Amino acid sequence: MSIKIKHTENSSFSKVDFDNLPFGQIVSDHMFEMDFKDGKWQEPIIRPVEKFSIHPANLTLHYGQSIFEGMKASRHHDGTPLLFRLDKHAERLNASADRMCMPMVAEDLFYEAIETLVDLDRAWIPLRDGSALYIRPFMFATDEFIGVRPSLDYKFVIFTCPVGPYYSRPVSLIAEEKYVRATPGGVGEAKTAGNYAASLYPVKVAKEKGYDQVMWMDPFEFKYIQEVGTMNIFFKMGGKVYTPDLNGTILKGVTRDTVIHILNDEGYEVIEGPLSKDQVLEAHKNGTLEEVFGSGTAAVISFVNKLAFGDTIIHLDPEAFKTAPFLKSYIEGLRSGRKMDRFGWIKRVESLEMAH
Ligand code: COI
């Protein structure tokens, strides 16, 4: 499918301070937009970023039929934009769409949309280490109807934001003991807006107690670790790396999968399975808890310096971590082209615009 392009006549590029990029506040010049109507996707367009006009009866506003993805474009030191594991993001977007009764997006069109958009706004890719062009594809219902049923019409949009690190320092986590994020059979695995809305109140309470984020636990016994709202979670204990398995309640993190591949390749033993707080507390007690870190597209690899389970507070020293910094620099190395792409994860975005 060929994508029509309407260029901006009013770029905001020169107003951006690329040395100071708070996460998610600055939006690049162009966005991709495509509507689903009469049972099929209509002509896609890339055009200057503009506000939508929303009807008060818009179905998403009432019942949250909305999904999203998050990925990053970086720049090779030869200047070429690089995209990371697009296929995994396309797969997850369509899995979320299926769970939320929304239409699929053809993978080829998804790739073409992102490559064209990144090519057009390639100047917006920040160069500083740890910075990137964050790509936010999302889909939402556009029916103007307040009965509860799947929408017939949708809008699929992709916009981009030059970003710095999501967490610029180590994070503190508190294991949740009252609220839950996801139950088996729920929507925990889908990247849908409601999962994030549901996390806001517990995270607000955690912040009031002095923690950055909540670590979600299983909904029955509050015993098994699930994830952190903004990232998946890893524990290094006794030389082995543990992470909760994908049991339908946690997000299938692309960075999580990346971490597991790299660690296996480096000869680490990685254990994916039910991970109880008792295991972590025991490792803490006997001195074998070495590292705790999160993984996510936005978060990349974030070091955890404090972790609370009820009254037990575990302090960790990220300065002494070895595996988490290795992973962070490996992933950043792949994203800048400094590290060889042994797994075929990187896609170069050669200049496409001339073709249109
Ligand atoms: C991402 O890591 O891309 C996410 O979607 C997490 C979000 C909380 C920023």
Short mmCIF file of C-alpha atoms in Angstrom, two decimals, residues 91-224:
data_model
loop_
_atom_site.label_atom_id
_atom_site.label_comp_id
_atom_site.label_asym_id
_atom_site.label_seq_id
_atom_site.Cartn_x
_atom_site.Cartn_y
_atom_site.Cartn_z
CA GLU A 91 2.92 -9.38 16.68
CA ARG A 92 2.05 -7.93 20.09
CA LEU A 93 -0.06 -5.12 18.62
CA ASN A 94 -2.16 -7.67 16.77
CA ALA A 95 -2.41 -9.93 19.83
CA SER A 96 -3.68 -6.92 21.84
CA ALA A 97 -6.09 -6.06 19.00
CA ASP A 98 -7.46 -9.59 18.99
CA ARG A 99 -8.02 -9.58 22.77
CA MET A 100 -9.78 -6.21 22.59
CA CYS A 101 -11.98 -7.11 19.55
CA MET A 102 -10.17 -4.67 17.30
CA PRO A 103 -9.02 -5.12 13.67
CA MET A 104 -5.53 -6.39 12.84
CA VAL A 105 -2.98 -4.23 11.05
CA ALA A 106 -1.11 -5.99 8.22
CA GLU A 107 2.50 -6.42 9.33
CA ASP A 108 3.88 -5.13 6.02
CA LEU A 109 1.87 -1.94 6.33
CA PHE A 110 2.94 -1.55 9.96
CA TYR A 111 6.61 -1.79 8.90
CA GLU A 112 6.12 0.58 5.96
CA ALA A 113 4.30 3.13 8.12
CA ILE A 114 7.05 3.18 10.73
CA GLU A 115 9.90 3.23 8.26
CA THR A 116 8.32 6.05 6.26
CA LEU A 117 7.53 8.10 9.33
CA VAL A 118 10.99 7.62 10.85
CA ASP A 119 12.61 8.41 7.52
CA LEU A 120 10.63 11.65 7.24
CA ASP A 121 11.41 12.78 10.80
CA ARG A 122 14.92 11.26 10.93
CA ALA A 123 16.39 14.59 12.10
CA TRP A 124 14.33 14.19 15.29
CA ILE A 125 16.28 11.11 16.41
CA PRO A 126 18.40 12.34 19.32
CA LEU A 127 22.04 11.33 19.33
CA ARG A 128 22.90 11.35 23.02
CA ASP A 129 23.50 7.97 24.63
CA GLY A 130 20.33 6.75 26.30
CA SER A 131 18.14 8.97 24.09
CA ALA A 132 16.03 7.78 21.17
CA LEU A 133 13.01 8.54 19.05
CA TYR A 134 10.16 6.82 20.87
CA ILE A 135 7.52 5.51 18.47
CA ARG A 136 3.97 5.28 19.75
CA PRO A 137 1.50 3.36 17.55
CA PHE A 138 -2.02 3.20 18.98
CA MET A 139 -5.53 2.27 17.96
CA PHE A 140 -8.83 3.39 19.40
CA ALA A 141 -12.54 2.97 18.79
CA THR A 142 -14.26 5.80 16.91
CA ASP A 143 -17.92 4.79 16.98
CA GLU A 144 -20.14 7.47 18.46
CA PHE A 145 -22.29 5.16 20.52
CA ILE A 146 -22.55 4.46 24.23
CA GLY A 147 -23.90 0.93 24.16
CA VAL A 148 -21.37 -1.65 25.33
CA ARG A 149 -20.12 -3.52 22.26
CA PRO A 150 -16.99 -3.49 20.11
CA SER A 151 -16.78 -0.42 17.90
CA LEU A 152 -17.29 -0.87 14.16
CA ASP A 153 -14.85 1.92 13.28
CA TYR A 154 -11.32 2.64 14.53
CA LYS A 155 -8.42 4.98 14.08
CA PHE A 156 -4.81 3.75 13.96
CA VAL A 157 -2.18 6.41 14.53
CA ILE A 158 1.60 6.48 14.94
CA PHE A 159 3.47 9.48 16.26
CA THR A 160 6.99 9.86 17.59
CA CYS A 161 8.70 11.67 20.47
CA PRO A 162 12.40 12.37 20.95
CA VAL A 163 13.06 11.08 24.47
CA GLY A 164 15.71 10.81 27.10
CA PRO A 165 15.76 7.90 29.57
CA TYR A 166 12.41 7.06 31.23
CA TYR A 167 14.19 6.59 34.55
CA SER A 168 17.32 8.66 34.88
CA ARG A 169 18.29 7.10 38.21
CA PRO A 170 17.79 3.74 39.97
CA VAL A 171 14.21 3.02 41.02
CA SER A 172 12.62 1.94 44.28
CA LEU A 173 9.79 -0.61 44.25
CA ILE A 174 7.18 -1.74 46.73
CA ALA A 175 5.49 -5.12 46.37
CA GLU A 176 1.74 -4.47 46.21
CA GLU A 177 -0.29 -6.10 48.97
CA LYS A 178 -3.78 -4.81 48.32
CA TYR A 179 -4.42 -3.92 44.68
CA VAL A 180 -3.95 -6.17 41.65
CA ARG A 181 -3.01 -5.46 38.05
CA ALA A 182 -4.12 -8.66 36.35
CA THR A 183 -5.73 -12.01 36.96
CA PRO A 184 -5.57 -15.17 34.84
CA GLY A 185 -8.14 -14.75 32.07
CA GLY A 186 -8.00 -10.96 32.31
CA VAL A 187 -6.30 -8.47 30.00
CA GLY A 188 -2.89 -8.33 31.69
CA GLU A 189 -1.10 -9.53 28.58
CA ALA A 190 -2.72 -6.96 26.29
CA LYS A 191 -1.12 -3.55 25.92
CA THR A 192 -4.42 -1.83 26.54
CA ALA A 193 -5.07 1.56 28.10
CA GLY A 194 -7.09 0.20 31.05
CA ASN A 195 -4.13 -1.70 32.49
CA TYR A 196 -2.30 1.60 32.89
CA ALA A 197 -5.36 3.46 34.20
CA ALA A 198 -5.80 0.77 36.86
CA SER A 199 -2.20 1.22 37.99
CA LEU A 200 -2.49 4.95 38.68
CA TYR A 201 -4.06 4.80 42.13
CA PRO A 202 -1.77 2.07 43.58
CA VAL A 203 1.28 3.92 42.15
CA LYS A 204 0.04 7.16 43.73
CA VAL A 205 -0.16 5.37 47.10
CA ALA A 206 3.32 3.86 46.56
CA LYS A 207 4.71 7.33 45.81
CA GLU A 208 3.16 8.69 49.00
CA LYS A 209 5.12 5.98 50.83
CA GLY A 210 8.32 7.11 49.08
CA TYR A 211 8.59 4.51 46.30
CA ASP A 212 8.83 5.12 42.55
CA GLN A 213 6.74 2.19 41.39
CA VAL A 214 4.65 -0.76 42.43
CA MET A 215 5.75 -4.34 41.89
CA TRP A 216 2.61 -6.29 41.05
CA MET A 217 1.96 -9.59 42.74
CA ASP A 218 -0.39 -12.47 41.92
CA PRO A 219 -4.05 -11.70 42.73
CA PHE A 220 -4.71 -14.70 45.01
CA GLU A 221 -1.95 -14.83 47.62
CA PHE A 222 0.15 -11.74 46.83
CA LYS A 223 3.01 -14.19 46.83
CA TYR A 224 4.19 -14.52 43.23
#
